[in-house]
């Protein structure tokens, strides 16, 4: 062994020793900090490791499951570390309700002027363009006819419902945002929808979660490169659509949300205001958010609904019997909901059990707050754990079972449940809740009127898998169903 080899070996040992010393010091500091939580009355939680935090304890594919288990040990308000990031988790119906409803006045959930301005503008204009109104109901009913024709083309053979369902639901938000729907064979439209859904799946992957915590690993994260490529494509397509809409803009007759945004931007610029929140980037982000939220969650819930009908044919029988008695063969209307309590209960129970968004959008404290006796420091990230509300054992008789009776009284009448929070609550409640509820009701009832859903040949009901696919939202695992026409 030469002198250079000895030098390299010894220097390597020094580096390793130095690294260990640094990690030990970080651990001791974090231990002292952790030990002082009780003195400051900060929420309890598992002891974090240096740099890694509690990552070794988390299931990165389904972190909500780990957090649910931790809440059993540490209570409804507890602390975990995602790497070096400190997060306070809120679990259980009572705790989440108290936080979202009672702590939302500029303290716990402040989001900045841009967010407030864009949300206010979006809510106002989405309503103006039909969200929750009869005009929107008519669009959904029209889209049901297009979707029904696609299902009929399979002539009862097994097929994947993902794409046609995504295209149908996406067309509703497209008609509100862009002012028009698209054909299911329009390559630009289908690419936009497919790529958006692919990005949603990738964002929830373990590798992206690790990248978010440790950005320096970016060159080893293939999912990140794919997300960047998808984002660039969606950006390009949206700006092309914006350009076309701008060229044909009539300020006196806005066709949709984009037109309204462009008119507001134009008016502000003509008034000499150039530093407003109404600029191209905010338009792009707003449209992408509406496009994503307006497609994935509703389409995913509908796919869960059809899968559950195929898995539980006796419940499908009850839905179809009720639809037959109340509607006959006529088209369902939103006003029919009050006369279809069992069908309404099935839709609500699908939303509850499917648990599409297990963790609500994270928030950040804008100042020190005291919550349930604990101090949550300014700048702390807070996660309301919605899955803990939808599966709260103190609120639901059979939390892990598909049980529509959760939403029915002893006389079979529909009852609201306070712990039903699939859209979150408070100031950050999903702004498309009204639209989503209308879509879920009309699409589901129309499809159940017209088709009988069964497993593929050779597959039993018991073999239909209800394990969700890994992603930012919880989609069903890949599967096929048969849609047998019954009208």
Coordinates of C-alpha atoms in Angstrom, one line a residue:
X1 CA 0.0 0.0 0.0
X2 CA 1.4 3.3 -1.0
X3 CA 1.6 6.6 0.9
X4 CA -1.2 8.1 -1.3
X5 CA -3.5 5.1 -0.5
X6 CA -2.8 5.5 3.2
X7 CA -3.6 9.3 2.9
X8 CA -6.8 8.6 1.0
X9 CA -7.9 6.0 3.4
X10 CA -7.1 8.2 6.4
X11 CA -8.8 11.3 4.9
X12 CA -11.9 9.2 4.1
X13 CA -12.0 8.1 7.7
X14 CA -11.7 11.7 8.9
X15 CA -14.6 12.7 6.6
X16 CA -16.7 9.8 7.9
X17 CA -15.9 10.6 11.5
X18 CA -16.7 14.3 10.9
X19 CA -20.0 13.4 9.4
X20 CA -20.9 11.2 12.3
X21 CA -19.9 14.0 14.8
X22 CA -22.1 16.5 12.9
X23 CA -25.0 14.0 12.9
X24 CA -24.5 13.4 16.6
X25 CA -24.5 17.1 17.3
X26 CA -27.7 17.6 15.2
X27 CA -29.3 14.7 17.0
X28 CA -28.4 16.1 20.5
X29 CA -29.7 19.5 19.5
X30 CA -32.9 18.0 18.1
X31 CA -33.3 15.9 21.2
X32 CA -33.0 18.9 23.5
X33 CA -35.5 20.8 21.3
X34 CA -37.8 17.8 21.4
X35 CA -37.4 17.4 25.1
X36 CA -38.4 21.1 25.6
X37 CA -41.7 20.5 23.8
X38 CA -43.5 19.7 27.1
X39 CA -42.2 22.9 28.7
X40 CA -43.5 25.0 25.7
X41 CA -46.6 22.7 25.5
X42 CA -46.0 22.0 21.8
X43 CA -47.9 19.0 20.4
X44 CA -46.2 15.7 21.2
X45 CA -45.0 13.2 18.6
X46 CA -42.4 10.5 17.8
X47 CA -38.8 11.5 18.4
X48 CA -37.2 12.6 15.0
X49 CA -33.8 11.5 13.7
X50 CA -31.3 14.0 12.4
X51 CA -32.0 15.1 8.8
X52 CA -34.5 12.2 8.3
X53 CA -37.0 13.3 10.9
X54 CA -39.7 10.6 11.1
X55 CA -39.4 9.4 7.5
X56 CA -38.3 5.9 8.5
X57 CA -41.7 5.5 10.4
X58 CA -43.8 6.8 7.4
X59 CA -45.3 4.7 4.6
X60 CA -44.3 7.1 1.8
X61 CA -46.8 5.5 -0.6
X62 CA -49.7 6.0 1.9
X63 CA -48.5 8.5 4.5
X64 CA -52.1 9.1 5.7
X65 CA -52.2 5.6 7.0
X66 CA -49.1 6.1 9.2
X67 CA -50.4 9.5 10.4
X68 CA -53.7 7.8 11.4
X69 CA -51.9 5.2 13.4
X70 CA -49.7 7.9 15.1
X71 CA -52.9 9.8 16.1
X72 CA -53.9 6.7 18.1
X73 CA -50.7 7.0 20.2
X74 CA -50.1 10.7 20.4
X75 CA -53.6 12.2 20.3
X76 CA -55.6 14.4 17.9
X77 CA -52.9 17.1 17.7
X78 CA -49.4 15.8 17.2
X79 CA -46.1 16.7 15.6
X80 CA -44.1 14.8 13.0
X81 CA -41.0 15.7 11.0
X82 CA -40.9 15.2 7.2
X83 CA -37.2 15.3 7.0
X84 CA -36.3 18.6 8.7
X85 CA -39.7 20.0 8.1
X86 CA -41.9 20.2 11.2
X87 CA -45.5 19.4 10.7
X88 CA -48.5 19.5 13.1
X89 CA -51.2 17.0 12.2
X90 CA -54.9 17.4 13.2
X91 CA -56.9 14.2 13.5
X92 CA -60.5 13.3 14.2
X93 CA -63.7 15.1 13.4
X94 CA -63.9 17.3 16.5
X95 CA -60.3 18.6 16.2
X96 CA -60.4 19.2 12.5
X97 CA -63.8 20.9 12.7
X98 CA -62.6 23.2 15.5
X99 CA -59.5 24.1 13.5
X100 CA -61.1 24.7 10.2
X101 CA -64.2 26.5 11.4
X102 CA -63.0 28.3 14.5
X103 CA -59.4 29.2 13.7
X104 CA -59.9 30.6 10.2
X105 CA -59.8 34.4 10.7
X106 CA -56.4 35.3 9.4
X107 CA -54.4 33.5 12.0
X108 CA -54.1 29.8 11.3
X109 CA -54.9 29.8 7.6
X110 CA -53.7 33.0 6.1
X111 CA -52.8 32.6 2.4
X112 CA -51.8 36.0 1.1
X113 CA -53.5 38.7 -1.0
X114 CA -53.0 37.0 -4.3
X115 CA -54.7 33.8 -3.1
X116 CA -57.6 35.8 -1.6
X117 CA -58.1 37.9 -4.7
X118 CA -58.0 34.9 -7.1
X119 CA -60.3 32.8 -4.9
X120 CA -62.9 35.6 -4.7
X121 CA -62.7 36.2 -8.4
X122 CA -63.0 32.5 -9.2
X123 CA -66.0 32.0 -6.9
X124 CA -67.9 35.0 -8.4
X125 CA -67.2 34.1 -12.0
X126 CA -67.8 30.4 -11.7
X127 CA -71.2 31.2 -10.4
X128 CA -71.8 33.7 -13.2
X129 CA -71.0 31.0 -15.7
X130 CA -73.5 28.5 -14.4
X131 CA -71.8 26.7 -11.5
X132 CA -74.6 25.3 -9.4
X133 CA -77.3 26.8 -11.7
X134 CA -79.8 25.3 -14.2
X135 CA -77.5 26.2 -17.1
X136 CA -74.8 24.0 -15.6
X137 CA -77.3 21.2 -14.9
X138 CA -78.2 21.2 -18.6
X139 CA -74.6 21.0 -19.6
X140 CA -74.1 17.9 -17.3
X141 CA -77.2 16.3 -18.7
X142 CA -76.0 16.9 -22.3
X143 CA -72.6 15.4 -21.4
X144 CA -74.3 12.3 -19.9
X145 CA -75.6 11.6 -23.4
X146 CA -72.1 11.7 -24.9
X147 CA -70.7 9.5 -22.2
X148 CA -73.6 7.0 -22.5
X149 CA -72.9 6.6 -26.2
X150 CA -69.2 5.8 -25.4
X151 CA -70.3 3.1 -22.9
X152 CA -72.8 1.6 -25.4
X153 CA -70.0 1.1 -28.0
X154 CA -68.4 -1.6 -25.8
X155 CA -71.7 -3.6 -26.2
X156 CA -71.4 -5.1 -22.7
X157 CA -67.8 -6.1 -23.0
X158 CA -65.3 -5.2 -20.2
X159 CA -63.5 -1.9 -20.5
X160 CA -61.6 0.7 -18.5
X161 CA -63.9 3.5 -17.5
X162 CA -61.0 5.9 -16.7
X163 CA -60.6 7.9 -19.9
X164 CA -64.3 8.4 -20.9
X165 CA -65.2 9.3 -17.4
X166 CA -62.3 11.8 -17.2
X167 CA -63.2 13.3 -20.5
X168 CA -66.9 13.7 -19.6
X169 CA -66.3 15.4 -16.3
X170 CA -63.5 17.5 -17.7
X171 CA -65.8 18.9 -20.4
X172 CA -68.1 20.4 -17.7
X173 CA -65.3 22.5 -16.2
X174 CA -64.0 23.2 -19.8
X175 CA -67.4 24.7 -20.7
X176 CA -67.3 26.9 -17.7
X177 CA -63.6 27.9 -17.9
X178 CA -63.0 28.1 -21.7
X179 CA -66.6 28.5 -22.8
X180 CA -66.9 25.3 -24.8
X181 CA -66.8 21.5 -24.6
X182 CA -64.5 19.3 -26.6
X183 CA -65.0 16.1 -28.6
X184 CA -63.6 12.9 -27.0
X185 CA -61.5 12.3 -30.0
X186 CA -59.9 15.8 -30.0
X187 CA -56.2 14.9 -29.6
X188 CA -55.3 18.2 -27.9
X189 CA -58.1 17.9 -25.4
X190 CA -57.5 14.2 -24.6
X191 CA -53.8 14.8 -24.2
X192 CA -54.4 17.7 -21.8
X193 CA -56.8 15.5 -19.7
X194 CA -54.5 12.4 -19.8
X195 CA -51.4 14.4 -19.0
X196 CA -53.1 16.3 -16.1
X197 CA -54.2 13.0 -14.5
X198 CA -50.7 11.5 -15.0
X199 CA -49.2 14.5 -13.2
X200 CA -51.6 14.1 -10.3
X201 CA -50.6 10.5 -10.0
X202 CA -46.8 11.4 -10.1
X203 CA -47.1 14.2 -7.5
X204 CA -48.1 11.6 -4.9
X205 CA -45.3 9.2 -5.7
X206 CA -42.7 8.5 -3.0
X207 CA -39.8 9.8 -5.2
X208 CA -41.5 13.2 -5.6
X209 CA -42.2 13.4 -1.9
X210 CA -38.5 12.7 -1.2
X211 CA -37.5 15.3 -3.8
X212 CA -39.8 17.9 -2.1
X213 CA -37.9 17.2 1.2
X214 CA -34.4 17.0 -0.4
X215 CA -34.3 19.0 -3.6
X216 CA -30.6 18.2 -4.2
X217 CA -31.5 14.6 -5.3
X218 CA -33.4 16.0 -8.3
X219 CA -31.1 14.5 -10.9
X220 CA -31.9 11.0 -9.6
X221 CA -35.7 11.6 -9.7
X222 CA -37.1 10.5 -13.0
X223 CA -40.7 11.3 -12.0
X224 CA -39.6 15.0 -11.5
X225 CA -38.4 15.2 -15.1
X226 CA -41.6 13.7 -16.3
X227 CA -43.7 16.2 -14.3
X228 CA -41.6 19.0 -15.8
X229 CA -42.3 17.7 -19.3
X230 CA -46.0 17.4 -18.6
X231 CA -46.2 20.8 -17.0
X232 CA -44.4 22.4 -20.0
X233 CA -46.9 20.7 -22.4
X234 CA -50.0 21.8 -20.4
X235 CA -48.6 25.3 -20.1
X236 CA -48.1 25.5 -23.9
X237 CA -51.6 24.2 -24.7
X238 CA -53.2 26.6 -22.3
X239 CA -51.4 29.6 -23.6
X240 CA -52.5 28.6 -27.1
X241 CA -56.1 28.5 -25.9
X242 CA -55.7 31.8 -24.1
X243 CA -54.3 33.4 -27.3
X244 CA -57.3 32.1 -29.4
X245 CA -59.8 33.3 -26.8
X246 CA -58.1 36.7 -26.6
X247 CA -58.2 37.2 -30.4
X248 CA -62.0 36.5 -30.3
X249 CA -62.8 38.3 -27.1
X250 CA -66.0 40.3 -26.8
X251 CA -66.0 42.2 -23.4
X252 CA -69.8 42.5 -23.7
X253 CA -70.3 38.7 -23.9
X254 CA -67.9 36.6 -21.9
X255 CA -68.0 33.0 -22.8
X256 CA -66.3 31.7 -19.7
X257 CA -63.8 32.2 -16.8
X258 CA -60.9 33.0 -19.1
X259 CA -62.8 35.7 -20.9
X260 CA -63.8 37.3 -17.6
X261 CA -60.2 37.2 -16.4
X262 CA -58.9 38.8 -19.7
X263 CA -61.5 41.5 -19.5
X264 CA -60.6 42.4 -15.9
X265 CA -56.9 42.4 -16.8
X266 CA -57.6 44.7 -19.8
X267 CA -59.7 47.1 -17.7
X268 CA -57.1 47.4 -15.0
X269 CA -54.4 48.0 -17.6
X270 CA -56.5 50.7 -19.3
X271 CA -56.9 52.3 -15.9
X272 CA -53.1 52.5 -15.5
X273 CA -52.9 49.6 -13.0
X274 CA -50.1 47.3 -14.1
X275 CA -49.1 45.6 -10.8
X276 CA -52.4 43.8 -10.1
X277 CA -52.8 40.1 -9.5
X278 CA -54.5 39.8 -12.9
X279 CA -51.6 38.7 -15.0
X280 CA -50.8 35.7 -17.3
X281 CA -49.2 33.5 -14.7
X282 CA -52.0 33.9 -12.3
X283 CA -54.5 33.1 -15.1
X284 CA -52.5 30.0 -16.0
X285 CA -52.3 28.8 -12.4
X286 CA -56.0 29.5 -11.8
X287 CA -57.1 27.6 -14.9
X288 CA -54.8 24.7 -14.1
X289 CA -56.1 24.5 -10.6
X290 CA -59.7 24.6 -11.8
X291 CA -59.0 22.1 -14.6
X292 CA -57.3 19.7 -12.2
X293 CA -59.8 20.0 -9.3
X294 CA -62.7 20.0 -11.7
X295 CA -61.7 16.7 -13.4
X296 CA -59.8 14.3 -11.2
X297 CA -61.7 14.2 -7.9
X298 CA -65.2 14.0 -9.4
X299 CA -64.3 11.5 -12.1
X300 CA -62.4 9.4 -9.6
X301 CA -65.4 9.4 -7.2
X302 CA -67.7 8.3 -10.0
X303 CA -65.3 5.5 -10.9
X304 CA -65.3 4.4 -7.3
X305 CA -69.1 4.5 -7.4
X306 CA -69.4 2.2 -10.4
X307 CA -66.7 -0.2 -9.0
X308 CA -68.7 -0.4 -5.7
X309 CA -71.9 -1.1 -7.6
X310 CA -70.2 -4.0 -9.4
X311 CA -68.8 -5.3 -6.1
X312 CA -72.1 -5.0 -4.2
X313 CA -74.8 -6.0 -6.7
X314 CA -77.5 -6.0 -4.0
X315 CA -76.9 -2.3 -3.3
X316 CA -76.9 -1.7 -7.1
X317 CA -80.3 -3.5 -7.1
X318 CA -81.7 -1.1 -4.5
X319 CA -80.4 2.0 -6.3
X320 CA -81.9 0.9 -9.6
X321 CA -85.2 -0.1 -8.0
X322 CA -85.5 3.4 -6.5
X323 CA -84.6 5.1 -9.7
X324 CA -87.2 3.0 -11.6
X325 CA -90.0 3.8 -9.1
X326 CA -89.2 7.5 -8.9
X327 CA -88.0 8.4 -12.4
X328 CA -89.1 5.6 -14.7
X329 CA -87.3 6.3 -17.9
X330 CA -87.2 10.1 -17.8
X331 CA -84.0 12.1 -17.3
X332 CA -83.1 12.8 -13.8
X333 CA -83.0 16.4 -12.5
X334 CA -81.2 17.8 -9.5
X335 CA -84.6 18.5 -7.8
X336 CA -85.2 14.7 -7.8
X337 CA -82.5 14.3 -5.2
X338 CA -85.0 14.8 -2.3
X339 CA -87.0 11.9 -3.6
X340 CA -84.0 9.5 -4.0
X341 CA -82.7 9.1 -0.5
X342 CA -81.1 5.7 -0.9
X343 CA -79.3 6.8 -4.1
X344 CA -78.2 10.0 -2.4
X345 CA -76.9 7.9 0.5
X346 CA -75.0 5.6 -1.8
X347 CA -73.3 8.6 -3.4
X348 CA -72.3 10.1 0.0
X349 CA -71.1 6.8 1.3
X350 CA -69.0 6.4 -1.9
X351 CA -67.3 9.8 -1.2
X352 CA -66.8 8.9 2.4
X353 CA -65.3 5.4 1.9
X354 CA -63.3 6.4 -1.2
X355 CA -61.5 9.1 0.8
X356 CA -60.3 10.7 -2.4
X357 CA -58.2 13.4 -0.7
X358 CA -57.0 11.9 2.6
X359 CA -55.0 15.0 3.6
X360 CA -56.5 18.4 3.1
X361 CA -54.4 21.2 1.5
X362 CA -51.7 22.0 4.1
X363 CA -51.8 25.4 5.8
X364 CA -49.2 27.5 7.6
X365 CA -49.6 29.4 10.8
X366 CA -49.1 33.2 10.3
X367 CA -48.4 33.7 14.0
X368 CA -48.1 31.7 17.3
X369 CA -51.4 30.2 18.2
X370 CA -52.7 28.1 21.1
X371 CA -54.9 25.2 20.0
X372 CA -56.4 22.6 22.4
X373 CA -53.8 23.6 25.0
X374 CA -50.8 23.3 22.7
X375 CA -48.7 26.1 21.3
X376 CA -48.2 26.0 17.5
X377 CA -45.4 28.2 16.5
X378 CA -45.6 30.8 13.7
X379 CA -44.7 29.4 10.3
X380 CA -45.6 25.8 11.2
X381 CA -47.1 23.6 8.5
X382 CA -50.4 22.1 9.6
X383 CA -52.1 19.1 8.0
X384 CA -55.8 18.5 8.6
X385 CA -56.1 14.7 8.2
X386 CA -59.4 14.3 6.4
X387 CA -59.2 10.5 6.4
X388 CA -59.3 10.6 10.2
X389 CA -62.6 12.4 9.9
X390 CA -64.2 10.2 7.3
X391 CA -63.1 7.1 9.2
X392 CA -63.6 8.5 12.7
X393 CA -64.7 5.5 14.8
X394 CA -66.6 7.7 17.2
X395 CA -68.7 9.2 14.3
X396 CA -69.4 6.3 12.0
X397 CA -71.0 3.0 12.9
X398 CA -68.9 1.0 10.3
X399 CA -66.1 3.3 9.3
X400 CA -64.2 0.9 7.1
X401 CA -67.2 -0.7 5.4
X402 CA -69.4 0.4 2.5
X403 CA -72.5 1.1 4.4
X404 CA -75.0 3.6 2.9
X405 CA -77.2 3.4 6.0
X406 CA -74.7 5.8 7.5
X407 CA -76.8 8.5 5.7
X408 CA -80.3 7.1 6.4
X409 CA -82.5 7.3 9.4
X410 CA -84.7 4.3 10.6
X411 CA -87.4 5.4 8.1
X412 CA -85.1 5.4 5.2
X413 CA -84.9 9.2 4.9
X414 CA -81.6 10.8 4.0
X415 CA -79.7 12.4 6.9
X416 CA -76.8 14.8 6.8
X417 CA -73.7 13.8 8.9
X418 CA -71.5 16.6 10.4
X419 CA -68.4 14.3 10.0
X420 CA -68.9 14.1 6.2
X421 CA -66.0 16.4 5.0
X422 CA -64.8 15.1 1.7
X423 CA -64.5 18.7 0.4
X424 CA -62.7 19.9 3.6
X425 CA -64.2 22.9 5.4
X426 CA -63.7 26.5 6.5
X427 CA -62.1 29.1 4.3
X428 CA -60.2 26.5 2.2
X429 CA -63.3 24.4 1.4
X430 CA -63.3 23.2 -2.2
X431 CA -64.7 26.1 -4.2
X432 CA -66.2 23.6 -6.7
X433 CA -68.2 21.7 -4.1
X434 CA -71.6 22.8 -5.5
X435 CA -70.6 21.8 -9.0
X436 CA -69.1 18.5 -7.9
X437 CA -72.2 17.5 -6.0
X438 CA -74.4 18.3 -9.0
X439 CA -72.1 16.3 -11.3
X440 CA -71.9 13.3 -9.0
X441 CA -75.7 13.1 -8.6
X442 CA -76.6 13.5 -12.3
X443 CA -73.8 11.4 -13.8
X444 CA -74.3 8.6 -11.3
X445 CA -78.0 8.3 -11.5
X446 CA -78.1 8.6 -15.3
X447 CA -75.5 5.8 -15.6
X448 CA -77.3 3.6 -13.2
X449 CA -80.6 4.2 -15.0
X450 CA -79.1 3.1 -18.3
X451 CA -76.6 0.4 -17.4
X452 CA -76.0 -2.6 -15.2
X453 CA -72.4 -2.7 -14.0
X454 CA -70.7 -6.1 -13.4
X455 CA -67.2 -7.5 -13.1
X456 CA -65.5 -8.8 -16.3
X457 CA -66.3 -12.4 -17.2
X458 CA -64.4 -14.9 -15.0
X459 CA -64.0 -12.3 -12.2
X460 CA -66.2 -12.5 -9.1
X461 CA -67.5 -9.6 -7.0
X462 CA -65.1 -10.7 -4.2
X463 CA -62.2 -10.4 -6.5
X464 CA -62.8 -6.7 -7.3
X465 CA -59.9 -4.9 -5.5
X466 CA -60.8 -1.8 -3.5
X467 CA -57.1 -1.0 -2.7
X468 CA -56.4 2.5 -4.0
X469 CA -53.6 3.3 -6.4
X470 CA -50.8 5.4 -5.1
X471 CA -51.1 9.1 -6.1
X472 CA -51.9 12.5 -4.8
X473 CA -55.6 11.5 -5.0
X474 CA -56.8 8.0 -4.3
X475 CA -57.9 6.4 -7.5
X476 CA -59.1 2.9 -7.8
X477 CA -56.5 0.3 -8.8
X478 CA -56.6 -0.4 -12.6
X479 CA -59.7 -2.4 -13.4
X480 CA -62.3 -3.1 -16.1
X481 CA -66.1 -3.3 -15.8
X482 CA -68.9 -4.4 -18.0
X483 CA -71.7 -1.8 -18.7
X484 CA -74.7 -3.8 -19.8
X485 CA -77.5 -1.6 -21.3
X486 CA -80.8 -1.9 -19.4
X487 CA -82.9 0.7 -21.3

